[in-house]
PDB file of N, CA, C and O in Angstrom:
ATOM      1  N   MET T  23     -45.896 -21.187  64.969  1.00  0.00           N
ATOM      2  CA  MET T  23     -45.484 -21.856  66.223  1.00  0.00           C
ATOM      3  C   MET T  23     -46.439 -22.650  66.837  1.00  0.00           C
ATOM      4  O   MET T  23     -46.538 -23.620  67.697  1.00  0.00           O
ATOM      5  N   LYS T  24     -47.695 -21.957  66.895  1.00  0.00           N
ATOM      6  CA  LYS T  24     -48.723 -22.658  67.535  1.00  0.00           C
ATOM      7  C   LYS T  24     -49.052 -24.121  66.865  1.00  0.00           C
ATOM      8  O   LYS T  24     -49.513 -24.804  67.625  1.00  0.00           O
ATOM      9  N   ILE T  25     -48.865 -24.013  65.595  1.00  0.00           N
ATOM     10  CA  ILE T  25     -49.177 -25.443  65.259  1.00  0.00           C
ATOM     11  C   ILE T  25     -48.234 -26.422  65.727  1.00  0.00           C
ATOM     12  O   ILE T  25     -48.617 -27.650  65.928  1.00  0.00           O
ATOM     13  N   LEU T  26     -46.972 -25.923  65.886  1.00  0.00           N
ATOM     14  CA  LEU T  26     -45.951 -27.044  66.196  1.00  0.00           C
ATOM     15  C   LEU T  26     -46.350 -27.358  67.787  1.00  0.00           C
ATOM     16  O   LEU T  26     -46.132 -28.568  68.254  1.00  0.00           O
ATOM     17  N   LEU T  27     -46.789 -26.372  68.689  1.00  0.00           N
ATOM     18  CA  LEU T  27     -47.110 -26.732  69.980  1.00  0.00           C
ATOM     19  C   LEU T  27     -48.168 -27.528  70.078  1.00  0.00           C
ATOM     20  O   LEU T  27     -48.283 -28.726  71.012  1.00  0.00           O
ATOM     21  N   GLU T  28     -49.136 -27.552  69.225  1.00  0.00           N
ATOM     22  CA  GLU T  28     -50.687 -28.369  68.957  1.00  0.00           C
ATOM     23  C   GLU T  28     -49.825 -29.769  68.580  1.00  0.00           C
ATOM     24  O   GLU T  28     -50.400 -30.665  69.250  1.00  0.00           O
ATOM     25  N   LYS T  29     -48.944 -29.812  67.675  1.00  0.00           N
ATOM     26  CA  LYS T  29     -48.337 -31.024  67.521  1.00  0.00           C
ATOM     27  C   LYS T  29     -47.721 -32.107  68.565  1.00  0.00           C
ATOM     28  O   LYS T  29     -47.811 -33.089  68.690  1.00  0.00           O
ATOM     29  N   LEU T  30     -46.925 -31.115  69.390  1.00  0.00           N
ATOM     30  CA  LEU T  30     -46.262 -31.748  70.689  1.00  0.00           C
ATOM     31  C   LEU T  30     -47.138 -32.192  71.537  1.00  0.00           C
ATOM     32  O   LEU T  30     -46.939 -32.987  72.387  1.00  0.00           O
ATOM     33  N   GLN T  31     -48.335 -31.242  71.798  1.00  0.00           N
ATOM     34  CA  GLN T  31     -49.248 -31.708  72.750  1.00  0.00           C
ATOM     35  C   GLN T  31     -49.997 -32.864  72.392  1.00  0.00           C
ATOM     36  O   GLN T  31     -50.332 -33.891  73.398  1.00  0.00           O
ATOM     37  N   LYS T  32     -50.308 -33.212  71.204  1.00  0.00           N
ATOM     38  CA  LYS T  32     -50.882 -34.113  70.580  1.00  0.00           C
ATOM     39  C   LYS T  32     -50.020 -35.602  70.792  1.00  0.00           C
ATOM     40  O   LYS T  32     -50.587 -36.272  71.341  1.00  0.00           O
ATOM     41  N   LEU T  33     -48.787 -35.279  70.554  1.00  0.00           N
ATOM     42  CA  LEU T  33     -47.713 -36.471  70.735  1.00  0.00           C
ATOM     43  C   LEU T  33     -47.616 -36.873  72.239  1.00  0.00           C
ATOM     44  O   LEU T  33     -47.799 -38.107  72.625  1.00  0.00           O
ATOM     45  N   GLU T  34     -47.766 -35.698  73.318  1.00  0.00           N
ATOM     46  CA  GLU T  34     -48.092 -36.222  74.413  1.00  0.00           C
ATOM     47  C   GLU T  34     -49.108 -36.815  75.068  1.00  0.00           C
ATOM     48  O   GLU T  34     -49.025 -37.926  75.673  1.00  0.00           O
ATOM     49  N   ARG T  35     -50.289 -36.501  74.244  1.00  0.00           N
ATOM     50  CA  ARG T  35     -51.552 -37.195  74.376  1.00  0.00           C
ATOM     51  C   ARG T  35     -51.504 -38.449  74.088  1.00  0.00           C
ATOM     52  O   ARG T  35     -51.826 -39.664  74.449  1.00  0.00           O
ATOM     53  N   MET T  36     -50.901 -38.956  72.711  1.00  0.00           N
ATOM     54  CA  MET T  36     -50.586 -40.145  72.378  1.00  0.00           C
ATOM     55  C   MET T  36     -49.772 -41.058  73.122  1.00  0.00           C
ATOM     56  O   MET T  36     -50.205 -42.244  73.126  1.00  0.00           O
ATOM     57  N   GLU T  37     -48.817 -40.489  73.400  1.00  0.00           N
ATOM     58  CA  GLU T  37     -47.922 -41.056  74.509  1.00  0.00           C
ATOM     59  C   GLU T  37     -48.487 -41.775  75.632  1.00  0.00           C
ATOM     60  O   GLU T  37     -48.461 -43.010  76.216  1.00  0.00           O
ATOM     61  N   GLU T  38     -49.423 -40.997  76.285  1.00  0.00           N
ATOM     62  CA  GLU T  38     -50.263 -41.161  77.557  1.00  0.00           C
ATOM     63  C   GLU T  38     -51.276 -42.381  77.185  1.00  0.00           C
ATOM     64  O   GLU T  38     -51.334 -43.376  78.001  1.00  0.00           O
ATOM     65  N   ILE T  39     -51.747 -42.292  76.175  1.00  0.00           N
ATOM     66  CA  ILE T  39     -52.630 -43.225  75.770  1.00  0.00           C
ATOM     67  C   ILE T  39     -52.012 -44.550  75.411  1.00  0.00           C
ATOM     68  O   ILE T  39     -52.344 -45.703  76.055  1.00  0.00           O
ATOM     69  N   ALA T  40     -50.822 -44.424  74.658  1.00  0.00           N
ATOM     70  CA  ALA T  40     -49.984 -45.560  74.421  1.00  0.00           C
ATOM     71  C   ALA T  40     -49.519 -46.289  75.861  1.00  0.00           C
ATOM     72  O   ALA T  40     -49.473 -47.684  76.122  1.00  0.00           O
ATOM     73  N   ASN T  41     -49.142 -45.403  76.750  1.00  0.00           N
ATOM     74  CA  ASN T  41     -48.655 -46.266  77.964  1.00  0.00           C
ATOM     75  C   ASN T  41     -49.661 -46.816  78.799  1.00  0.00           C
ATOM     76  O   ASN T  41     -49.406 -48.089  79.332  1.00  0.00           O
ATOM     77  N   HIS T  42     -50.874 -46.225  78.787  1.00  0.00           N
ATOM     78  CA  HIS T  42     -51.981 -46.936  79.491  1.00  0.00           C
ATOM     79  C   HIS T  42     -52.335 -48.171  78.803  1.00  0.00           C
ATOM     80  O   HIS T  42     -52.541 -49.423  79.321  1.00  0.00           O
ATOM     81  N   ALA T  43     -52.430 -48.123  77.299  1.00  0.00           N
ATOM     82  CA  ALA T  43     -52.583 -49.371  76.569  1.00  0.00           C
ATOM     83  C   ALA T  43     -51.502 -50.440  76.962  1.00  0.00           C
ATOM     84  O   ALA T  43     -51.827 -51.713  76.982  1.00  0.00           O
ATOM     85  N   GLU T  44     -50.388 -50.223  76.766  1.00  0.00           N
ATOM     86  CA  GLU T  44     -49.325 -50.938  76.954  1.00  0.00           C
ATOM     87  C   GLU T  44     -49.531 -51.668  78.570  1.00  0.00           C
ATOM     88  O   GLU T  44     -49.018 -53.041  78.697  1.00  0.00           O
ATOM     89  N   ALA T  45     -49.835 -50.590  79.627  1.00  0.00           N
ATOM     90  CA  ALA T  45     -49.784 -51.574  80.732  1.00  0.00           C
ATOM     91  C   ALA T  45     -50.928 -52.207  81.035  1.00  0.00           C
ATOM     92  O   ALA T  45     -50.915 -53.452  81.675  1.00  0.00           O
ATOM     93  N   ASP T  46     -52.141 -52.103  80.447  1.00  0.00           N
ATOM     94  CA  ASP T  46     -53.170 -53.217  80.092  1.00  0.00           C
ATOM     95  C   ASP T  46     -52.591 -54.431  79.426  1.00  0.00           C
ATOM     96  O   ASP T  46     -53.010 -55.496  80.249  1.00  0.00           O
ATOM     97  N   TYR T  47     -52.411 -54.230  78.335  1.00  0.00           N
ATOM     98  CA  TYR T  47     -51.531 -55.540  77.586  1.00  0.00           C
ATOM     99  C   TYR T  47     -50.434 -56.262  78.467  1.00  0.00           C
ATOM    100  O   TYR T  47     -50.713 -57.347  78.635  1.00  0.00           O
ATOM    101  N   GLU T  48     -49.726 -55.440  79.008  1.00  0.00           N
ATOM    102  CA  GLU T  48     -48.485 -56.413  80.003  1.00  0.00           C
ATOM    103  C   GLU T  48     -49.307 -57.057  81.157  1.00  0.00           C
ATOM    104  O   GLU T  48     -48.881 -58.081  81.704  1.00  0.00           O
ATOM    105  N   ARG T  49     -50.291 -56.561  81.420  1.00  0.00           N
ATOM    106  CA  ARG T  49     -51.136 -57.103  82.916  1.00  0.00           C
ATOM    107  C   ARG T  49     -51.806 -58.454  82.316  1.00  0.00           C
ATOM    108  O   ARG T  49     -52.315 -59.299  83.071  1.00  0.00           O
ATOM    109  N   GLU T  50     -52.258 -58.378  80.970  1.00  0.00           N
ATOM    110  CA  GLU T  50     -52.968 -59.564  80.469  1.00  0.00           C
ATOM    111  C   GLU T  50     -52.664 -59.678  78.895  1.00  0.00           C
ATOM    112  O   GLU T  50     -53.264 -59.464  77.921  1.00  0.00           O
ATOM    113  N   PRO T  51     -51.532 -60.163  78.783  1.00  0.00           N
ATOM    114  CA  PRO T  51     -50.775 -60.481  77.513  1.00  0.00           C
ATOM    115  C   PRO T  51     -51.522 -61.410  76.626  1.00  0.00           C
ATOM    116  O   PRO T  51     -51.440 -61.446  75.314  1.00  0.00           O
ATOM    117  N   GLU T  52     -52.484 -62.226  77.228  1.00  0.00           N
ATOM    118  CA  GLU T  52     -53.044 -63.309  76.126  1.00  0.00           C
ATOM    119  C   GLU T  52     -54.442 -62.449  75.812  1.00  0.00           C
ATOM    120  O   GLU T  52     -55.210 -63.313  74.928  1.00  0.00           O
ATOM    121  N   ASN T  53     -54.862 -61.426  76.252  1.00  0.00           N
ATOM    122  CA  ASN T  53     -56.148 -60.607  75.829  1.00  0.00           C
ATOM    123  C   ASN T  53     -55.758 -60.034  74.469  1.00  0.00           C
ATOM    124  O   ASN T  53     -55.049 -58.962  74.502  1.00  0.00           O
ATOM    125  N   SER T  54     -56.360 -60.591  73.399  1.00  0.00           N
ATOM    126  CA  SER T  54     -56.285 -60.037  72.001  1.00  0.00           C
ATOM    127  C   SER T  54     -56.738 -58.448  71.719  1.00  0.00           C
ATOM    128  O   SER T  54     -56.089 -57.685  71.172  1.00  0.00           O
ATOM    129  N   GLU T  55     -57.742 -58.119  72.482  1.00  0.00           N
ATOM    130  CA  GLU T  55     -58.267 -56.884  72.578  1.00  0.00           C
ATOM    131  C   GLU T  55     -57.280 -55.960  73.144  1.00  0.00           C
ATOM    132  O   GLU T  55     -57.131 -54.885  72.383  1.00  0.00           O
ATOM    133  N   TYR T  56     -56.796 -56.087  74.198  1.00  0.00           N
ATOM    134  CA  TYR T  56     -55.618 -55.307  74.454  1.00  0.00           C
ATOM    135  C   TYR T  56     -54.621 -55.149  73.624  1.00  0.00           C
ATOM    136  O   TYR T  56     -53.893 -54.087  73.466  1.00  0.00           O
ATOM    137  N   GLU T  57     -54.092 -56.389  73.226  1.00  0.00           N
ATOM    138  CA  GLU T  57     -53.004 -56.393  71.984  1.00  0.00           C
ATOM    139  C   GLU T  57     -53.190 -55.388  70.978  1.00  0.00           C
ATOM    140  O   GLU T  57     -52.514 -54.531  70.569  1.00  0.00           O
ATOM    141  N   ALA T  58     -54.563 -55.386  70.528  1.00  0.00           N
ATOM    142  CA  ALA T  58     -54.854 -54.658  69.077  1.00  0.00           C
ATOM    143  C   ALA T  58     -55.158 -53.253  69.912  1.00  0.00           C
ATOM    144  O   ALA T  58     -54.587 -52.201  68.876  1.00  0.00           O
ATOM    145  N   THR T  59     -55.394 -52.797  70.940  1.00  0.00           N
ATOM    146  CA  THR T  59     -55.686 -51.710  71.322  1.00  0.00           C
ATOM    147  C   THR T  59     -54.071 -50.688  71.514  1.00  0.00           C
ATOM    148  O   THR T  59     -53.906 -49.745  71.170  1.00  0.00           O
ATOM    149  N   PHE T  60     -53.415 -51.714  72.114  1.00  0.00           N
ATOM    150  CA  PHE T  60     -51.811 -51.195  72.233  1.00  0.00           C
ATOM    151  C   PHE T  60     -51.277 -51.011  70.749  1.00  0.00           C
ATOM    152  O   PHE T  60     -50.607 -50.083  70.610  1.00  0.00           O
ATOM    153  N   ASP T  61     -51.242 -51.933  69.874  1.00  0.00           N
ATOM    154  CA  ASP T  61     -50.714 -51.701  68.575  1.00  0.00           C
ATOM    155  C   ASP T  61     -51.338 -50.404  67.821  1.00  0.00           C
ATOM    156  O   ASP T  61     -50.506 -49.621  67.229  1.00  0.00           O
ATOM    157  N   LEU T  62     -52.650 -50.148  68.081  1.00  0.00           N
ATOM    158  CA  LEU T  62     -52.979 -48.879  67.459  1.00  0.00           C
ATOM    159  C   LEU T  62     -52.661 -47.567  67.986  1.00  0.00           C
ATOM    160  O   LEU T  62     -52.344 -46.734  67.487  1.00  0.00           O
ATOM    161  N   ALA T  63     -52.530 -47.754  69.690  1.00  0.00           N
ATOM    162  CA  ALA T  63     -52.366 -46.840  70.347  1.00  0.00           C
ATOM    163  C   ALA T  63     -50.678 -46.343  70.063  1.00  0.00           C
ATOM    164  O   ALA T  63     -50.489 -45.300  69.662  1.00  0.00           O
ATOM    165  N   TYR T  64     -49.819 -47.292  69.760  1.00  0.00           N
ATOM    166  CA  TYR T  64     -48.505 -47.246  69.619  1.00  0.00           C
ATOM    167  C   TYR T  64     -48.403 -46.728  68.065  1.00  0.00           C
ATOM    168  O   TYR T  64     -47.480 -45.754  67.885  1.00  0.00           O
ATOM    169  N   LYS T  65     -49.007 -47.158  67.120  1.00  0.00           N
ATOM    170  CA  LYS T  65     -49.006 -46.592  65.949  1.00  0.00           C
ATOM    171  C   LYS T  65     -49.415 -45.017  65.832  1.00  0.00           C
ATOM    172  O   LYS T  65     -48.810 -44.167  65.212  1.00  0.00           O
ATOM    173  N   ASN T  66     -50.555 -44.738  66.599  1.00  0.00           N
ATOM    174  CA  ASN T  66     -51.035 -43.252  66.762  1.00  0.00           C
ATOM    175  C   ASN T  66     -49.864 -42.323  67.166  1.00  0.00           C
ATOM    176  O   ASN T  66     -49.530 -41.107  66.888  1.00  0.00           O
ATOM    177  N   GLU T  67     -49.155 -43.170  68.519  1.00  0.00           N
ATOM    178  CA  GLU T  67     -48.049 -42.396  68.960  1.00  0.00           C
ATOM    179  C   GLU T  67     -46.919 -42.228  68.033  1.00  0.00           C
ATOM    180  O   GLU T  67     -46.229 -40.794  67.919  1.00  0.00           O
ATOM    181  N   PHE T  68     -46.397 -43.158  67.354  1.00  0.00           N
ATOM    182  CA  PHE T  68     -45.345 -42.995  66.477  1.00  0.00           C
ATOM    183  C   PHE T  68     -45.671 -42.030  65.207  1.00  0.00           C
ATOM    184  O   PHE T  68     -44.818 -41.205  64.766  1.00  0.00           O
ATOM    185  N   ASN T  69     -46.887 -41.958  64.761  1.00  0.00           N
ATOM    186  CA  ASN T  69     -47.348 -41.139  63.655  1.00  0.00           C
ATOM    187  C   ASN T  69     -47.374 -39.721  64.019  1.00  0.00           C
ATOM    188  O   ASN T  69     -46.886 -38.884  63.379  1.00  0.00           O
ATOM    189  N   ALA T  70     -47.745 -39.276  65.509  1.00  0.00           N
ATOM    190  CA  ALA T  70     -47.760 -38.031  66.017  1.00  0.00           C
ATOM    191  C   ALA T  70     -46.229 -37.539  66.065  1.00  0.00           C
ATOM    192  O   ALA T  70     -45.875 -36.434  65.840  1.00  0.00           O
ATOM    193  N   TYR T  71     -45.491 -38.394  66.509  1.00  0.00           N
ATOM    194  CA  TYR T  71     -43.940 -38.144  66.807  1.00  0.00           C
ATOM    195  C   TYR T  71     -43.371 -37.818  65.346  1.00  0.00           C
ATOM    196  O   TYR T  71     -42.920 -36.794  65.095  1.00  0.00           O
ATOM    197  N   ILE T  72     -43.513 -38.660  64.144  1.00  0.00           N
ATOM    198  CA  ILE T  72     -43.050 -38.358  62.841  1.00  0.00           C
ATOM    199  C   ILE T  72     -43.824 -36.975  62.456  1.00  0.00           C
ATOM    200  O   ILE T  72     -43.184 -36.145  61.746  1.00  0.00           O
ATOM    201  N   GLU T  73     -44.797 -36.852  62.681  1.00  0.00           N
ATOM    202  CA  GLU T  73     -45.647 -35.637  62.062  1.00  0.00           C
ATOM    203  C   GLU T  73     -45.020 -34.225  62.891  1.00  0.00           C
ATOM    204  O   GLU T  73     -44.839 -33.256  62.080  1.00  0.00           O
ATOM    205  N   ALA T  74     -44.679 -34.248  64.001  1.00  0.00           N
ATOM    206  CA  ALA T  74     -44.085 -33.418  64.719  1.00  0.00           C
ATOM    207  C   ALA T  74     -42.552 -32.974  64.085  1.00  0.00           C
ATOM    208  O   ALA T  74     -42.353 -31.810  64.023  1.00  0.00           O
ATOM    209  N   ALA T  75     -41.832 -34.044  63.943  1.00  0.00           N
ATOM    210  CA  ALA T  75     -40.627 -34.056  63.359  1.00  0.00           C
ATOM    211  C   ALA T  75     -40.592 -33.293  62.211  1.00  0.00           C
ATOM    212  O   ALA T  75     -39.955 -32.376  61.627  1.00  0.00           O
ATOM    213  N   LYS T  76     -41.491 -33.931  61.170  1.00  0.00           N
ATOM    214  CA  LYS T  76     -41.584 -33.379  59.999  1.00  0.00           C
ATOM    215  C   LYS T  76     -41.934 -31.906  59.983  1.00  0.00           C
ATOM    216  O   LYS T  76     -41.544 -31.122  58.967  1.00  0.00           O
ATOM    217  N   TYR T  77     -42.597 -31.577  60.745  1.00  0.00           N
ATOM    218  CA  TYR T  77     -43.455 -30.162  60.862  1.00  0.00           C
ATOM    219  C   TYR T  77     -42.035 -29.162  61.159  1.00  0.00           C
ATOM    220  O   TYR T  77     -41.799 -28.161  60.737  1.00  0.00           O
ATOM    221  N   ILE T  78     -41.206 -29.624  62.234  1.00  0.00           N
ATOM    222  CA  ILE T  78     -40.220 -28.695  62.521  1.00  0.00           C
ATOM    223  C   ILE T  78     -39.174 -28.507  61.229  1.00  0.00           C
ATOM    224  O   ILE T  78     -38.728 -27.516  61.149  1.00  0.00           O
ATOM    225  N   GLU T  79     -39.098 -29.843  60.527  1.00  0.00           N
ATOM    226  CA  GLU T  79     -37.904 -29.526  59.501  1.00  0.00           C
ATOM    227  C   GLU T  79     -38.915 -28.526  58.354  1.00  0.00           C
ATOM    228  O   GLU T  79     -37.964 -27.810  57.814  1.00  0.00           O
ATOM    229  N   TYR T  80     -40.082 -28.753  58.337  1.00  0.00           N
ATOM    230  CA  TYR T  80     -40.699 -27.942  57.322  1.00  0.00           C
ATOM    231  C   TYR T  80     -40.685 -26.554  57.739  1.00  0.00           C
ATOM    232  O   TYR T  80     -40.392 -25.604  56.911  1.00  0.00           O
ATOM    233  N   MET T  81     -40.890 -26.230  58.959  1.00  0.00           N
ATOM    234  CA  MET T  81     -41.187 -24.635  59.360  1.00  0.00           C
ATOM    235  C   MET T  81     -39.616 -24.129  59.504  1.00  0.00           C
ATOM    236  O   MET T  81     -39.558 -23.029  59.410  1.00  0.00           O
ATOM    237  N   THR T  82     -38.716 -24.696  59.591  1.00  0.00           N
ATOM    238  CA  THR T  82     -37.379 -24.135  59.431  1.00  0.00           C
ATOM    239  C   THR T  82     -36.644 -24.122  57.959  1.00  0.00           C
ATOM    240  O   THR T  82     -35.462 -23.865  57.812  1.00  0.00           O
ATOM    241  N   ASN T  83     -37.466 -24.785  57.252  1.00  0.00           N
ATOM    242  CA  ASN T  83     -36.989 -24.838  55.759  1.00  0.00           C
ATOM    243  C   ASN T  83     -36.086 -25.576  55.655  1.00  0.00           C
ATOM    244  O   ASN T  83     -34.901 -25.227  54.800  1.00  0.00           O
ATOM    245  N   GLY T  84     -35.832 -26.637  56.654  1.00  0.00           N
ATOM    246  CA  GLY T  84     -34.858 -27.621  56.335  1.00  0.00           C
ATOM    247  C   GLY T  84     -33.510 -27.390  56.932  1.00  0.00           C
ATOM    248  O   GLY T  84     -32.613 -27.944  57.002  1.00  0.00           O
ATOM    249  N   ASN T  85     -33.542 -26.015  57.721  1.00  0.00           N
ATOM    250  CA  ASN T  85     -32.547 -25.798  58.678  1.00  0.00           C
ATOM    251  C   ASN T  85     -32.172 -26.552  59.401  1.00  0.00           C
ATOM    252  O   ASN T  85     -30.840 -26.983  60.298  1.00  0.00           O
ATOM    253  N   ILE T  86     -33.077 -27.227  60.013  1.00  0.00           N
ATOM    254  CA  ILE T  86     -33.162 -28.355  61.072  1.00  0.00           C
ATOM    255  C   ILE T  86     -33.612 -29.706  60.510  1.00  0.00           C
ATOM    256  O   ILE T  86     -34.864 -29.682  60.022  1.00  0.00           O
ATOM    257  N   ASP T  87     -32.777 -30.662  60.054  1.00  0.00           N
ATOM    258  CA  ASP T  87     -33.240 -31.563  59.454  1.00  0.00           C
ATOM    259  C   ASP T  87     -34.190 -32.664  60.241  1.00  0.00           C
ATOM    260  O   ASP T  87     -34.127 -32.593  61.430  1.00  0.00           O
ATOM    261  N   PHE T  88     -34.565 -33.603  59.748  1.00  0.00           N
ATOM    262  CA  PHE T  88     -35.781 -34.306  60.028  1.00  0.00           C
ATOM    263  C   PHE T  88     -34.948 -35.370  61.246  1.00  0.00           C
ATOM    264  O   PHE T  88     -35.457 -35.277  62.345  1.00  0.00           O
ATOM    265  N   MET T  89     -33.791 -35.913  61.115  1.00  0.00           N
ATOM    266  CA  MET T  89     -33.136 -36.652  62.317  1.00  0.00           C
ATOM    267  C   MET T  89     -32.800 -35.720  63.299  1.00  0.00           C
ATOM    268  O   MET T  89     -32.932 -36.102  64.539  1.00  0.00           O
ATOM    269  N   THR T  90     -32.531 -34.269  63.280  1.00  0.00           N
ATOM    270  CA  THR T  90     -32.153 -33.532  64.336  1.00  0.00           C
ATOM    271  C   THR T  90     -33.532 -33.131  65.037  1.00  0.00           C
ATOM    272  O   THR T  90     -33.616 -33.222  66.141  1.00  0.00           O
ATOM    273  N   ALA T  91     -34.671 -32.964  64.149  1.00  0.00           N
ATOM    274  CA  ALA T  91     -36.055 -32.631  64.708  1.00  0.00           C
ATOM    275  C   ALA T  91     -36.467 -33.708  65.641  1.00  0.00           C
ATOM    276  O   ALA T  91     -36.926 -33.429  66.724  1.00  0.00           O
ATOM    277  N   LYS T  92     -36.100 -35.017  65.438  1.00  0.00           N
ATOM    278  CA  LYS T  92     -36.532 -36.202  66.099  1.00  0.00           C
ATOM    279  C   LYS T  92     -35.715 -36.105  67.259  1.00  0.00           C
ATOM    280  O   LYS T  92     -36.410 -36.264  68.326  1.00  0.00           O
ATOM    281  N   LYS T  93     -34.340 -35.904  67.179  1.00  0.00           N
ATOM    282  CA  LYS T  93     -33.602 -35.926  68.376  1.00  0.00           C
ATOM    283  C   LYS T  93     -34.039 -34.670  69.470  1.00  0.00           C
ATOM    284  O   LYS T  93     -34.006 -34.704  70.666  1.00  0.00           O
ATOM    285  N   MET T  94     -34.454 -33.723  68.725  1.00  0.00           N
ATOM    286  CA  MET T  94     -34.748 -32.485  69.786  1.00  0.00           C
ATOM    287  C   MET T  94     -36.167 -32.825  70.408  1.00  0.00           C
ATOM    288  O   MET T  94     -36.238 -32.475  71.481  1.00  0.00           O
ATOM    289  N   ILE T  95     -37.170 -33.510  69.717  1.00  0.00           N
ATOM    290  CA  ILE T  95     -38.258 -33.796  70.391  1.00  0.00           C
ATOM    291  C   ILE T  95     -38.208 -34.915  71.471  1.00  0.00           C
ATOM    292  O   ILE T  95     -38.667 -34.810  72.522  1.00  0.00           O
ATOM    293  N   GLN T  96     -37.121 -35.879  71.311  1.00  0.00           N
ATOM    294  CA  GLN T  96     -36.719 -36.660  72.182  1.00  0.00           C
ATOM    295  C   GLN T  96     -36.004 -36.234  73.529  1.00  0.00           C
ATOM    296  O   GLN T  96     -36.214 -36.537  74.937  1.00  0.00           O
ATOM    297  N   THR T  97     -35.192 -35.058  73.361  1.00  0.00           N
ATOM    298  CA  THR T  97     -34.045 -34.679  74.366  1.00  0.00           C
ATOM    299  C   THR T  97     -34.762 -33.093  74.801  1.00  0.00           C
ATOM    300  O   THR T  97     -34.173 -32.715  75.689  1.00  0.00           O
ATOM    301  N   LYS T  98     -35.218 -32.322  74.063  1.00  0.00           N
ATOM    302  CA  LYS T  98     -35.392 -31.111  74.389  1.00  0.00           C
ATOM    303  C   LYS T  98     -37.062 -30.745  74.313  1.00  0.00           C
ATOM    304  O   LYS T  98     -37.238 -29.450  74.016  1.00  0.00           O
ATOM    305  N   ARG T  99     -37.880 -31.520  74.534  1.00  0.00           N
ATOM    306  CA  ARG T  99     -39.370 -31.399  74.155  1.00  0.00           C
ATOM    307  C   ARG T  99     -39.800 -30.460  75.406  1.00  0.00           C
ATOM    308  O   ARG T  99     -40.308 -29.389  74.910  1.00  0.00           O
ATOM    309  N   ALA T 100     -39.315 -30.524  76.446  1.00  0.00           N
ATOM    310  CA  ALA T 100     -39.787 -29.659  77.585  1.00  0.00           C
ATOM    311  C   ALA T 100     -39.540 -28.112  77.167  1.00  0.00           C
ATOM    312  O   ALA T 100     -40.206 -27.336  77.540  1.00  0.00           O
ATOM    313  N   GLU T 101     -38.421 -28.110  76.762  1.00  0.00           N
ATOM    314  CA  GLU T 101     -37.779 -26.582  76.421  1.00  0.00           C
ATOM    315  C   GLU T 101     -38.653 -25.970  75.198  1.00  0.00           C
ATOM    316  O   GLU T 101     -38.975 -25.028  75.328  1.00  0.00           O
ATOM    317  N   LEU T 102     -38.764 -27.054  74.339  1.00  0.00           N
ATOM    318  CA  LEU T 102     -39.519 -26.488  73.118  1.00  0.00           C
ATOM    319  C   LEU T 102     -40.950 -26.194  73.597  1.00  0.00           C
ATOM    320  O   LEU T 102     -41.269 -24.943  73.183  1.00  0.00           O
ATOM    321  N   ILE T 103     -41.613 -26.793  74.321  1.00  0.00           N
ATOM    322  CA  ILE T 103     -42.957 -26.608  74.713  1.00  0.00           C
ATOM    323  C   ILE T 103     -43.162 -25.248  75.410  1.00  0.00           C
ATOM    324  O   ILE T 103     -43.983 -24.371  75.429  1.00  0.00           O
ATOM    325  N   SER T 104     -41.910 -25.053  76.283  1.00  0.00           N
ATOM    326  CA  SER T 104     -41.740 -23.720  77.295  1.00  0.00           C
ATOM    327  C   SER T 104     -41.722 -22.689  76.405  1.00  0.00           C
ATOM    328  O   SER T 104     -42.499 -21.729  76.600  1.00  0.00           O
ATOM    329  N   ILE T 105     -41.085 -22.733  75.461  1.00  0.00           N
ATOM    330  CA  ILE T 105     -40.707 -21.672  74.549  1.00  0.00           C
ATOM    331  C   ILE T 105     -41.828 -21.185  73.723  1.00  0.00           C
ATOM    332  O   ILE T 105     -42.328 -20.069  73.476  1.00  0.00           O
ATOM    333  N   LEU T 106     -42.587 -22.401  73.384  1.00  0.00           N
ATOM    334  CA  LEU T 106     -43.845 -22.274  72.194  1.00  0.00           C
ATOM    335  C   LEU T 106     -45.093 -21.704  73.151  1.00  0.00           C
ATOM    336  O   LEU T 106     -45.934 -21.105  72.548  1.00  0.00           O
ATOM    337  N   SER T 107     -44.750 -21.874  74.243  1.00  0.00           N
ATOM    338  CA  SER T 107     -46.252 -21.677  75.276  1.00  0.00           C
ATOM    339  C   SER T 107     -45.925 -20.050  75.713  1.00  0.00           C
ATOM    340  O   SER T 107     -46.963 -19.539  76.105  1.00  0.00           O
ATOM    341  N   ALA T 108     -44.739 -19.632  75.610  1.00  0.00           N
ATOM    342  CA  ALA T 108     -44.637 -18.278  76.160  1.00  0.00           C
ATOM    343  C   ALA T 108     -45.417 -17.113  75.639  1.00  0.00           C
ATOM    344  O   ALA T 108     -45.687 -17.388  74.464  1.00  0.00           O
TER     345      ALA T 108
END
């Protein structure tokens, strides 16, 4: 369970970084450095999301499939983190 909590926390950090990078890029859309930074940040966020979903599927021996795990992360993440932090 600790591993899943760490993966969800990593996802939150990656989302925060991507949001900041996106804000910079939107403020200066002609800045190629901001664009590259946003692209990388978004890729890292997406990878963290997929990694967390795959881990949920793995730790439940497939009882929660990948698509359901993705939905859980999107809709029930706060509850998951609360349960895992207890």
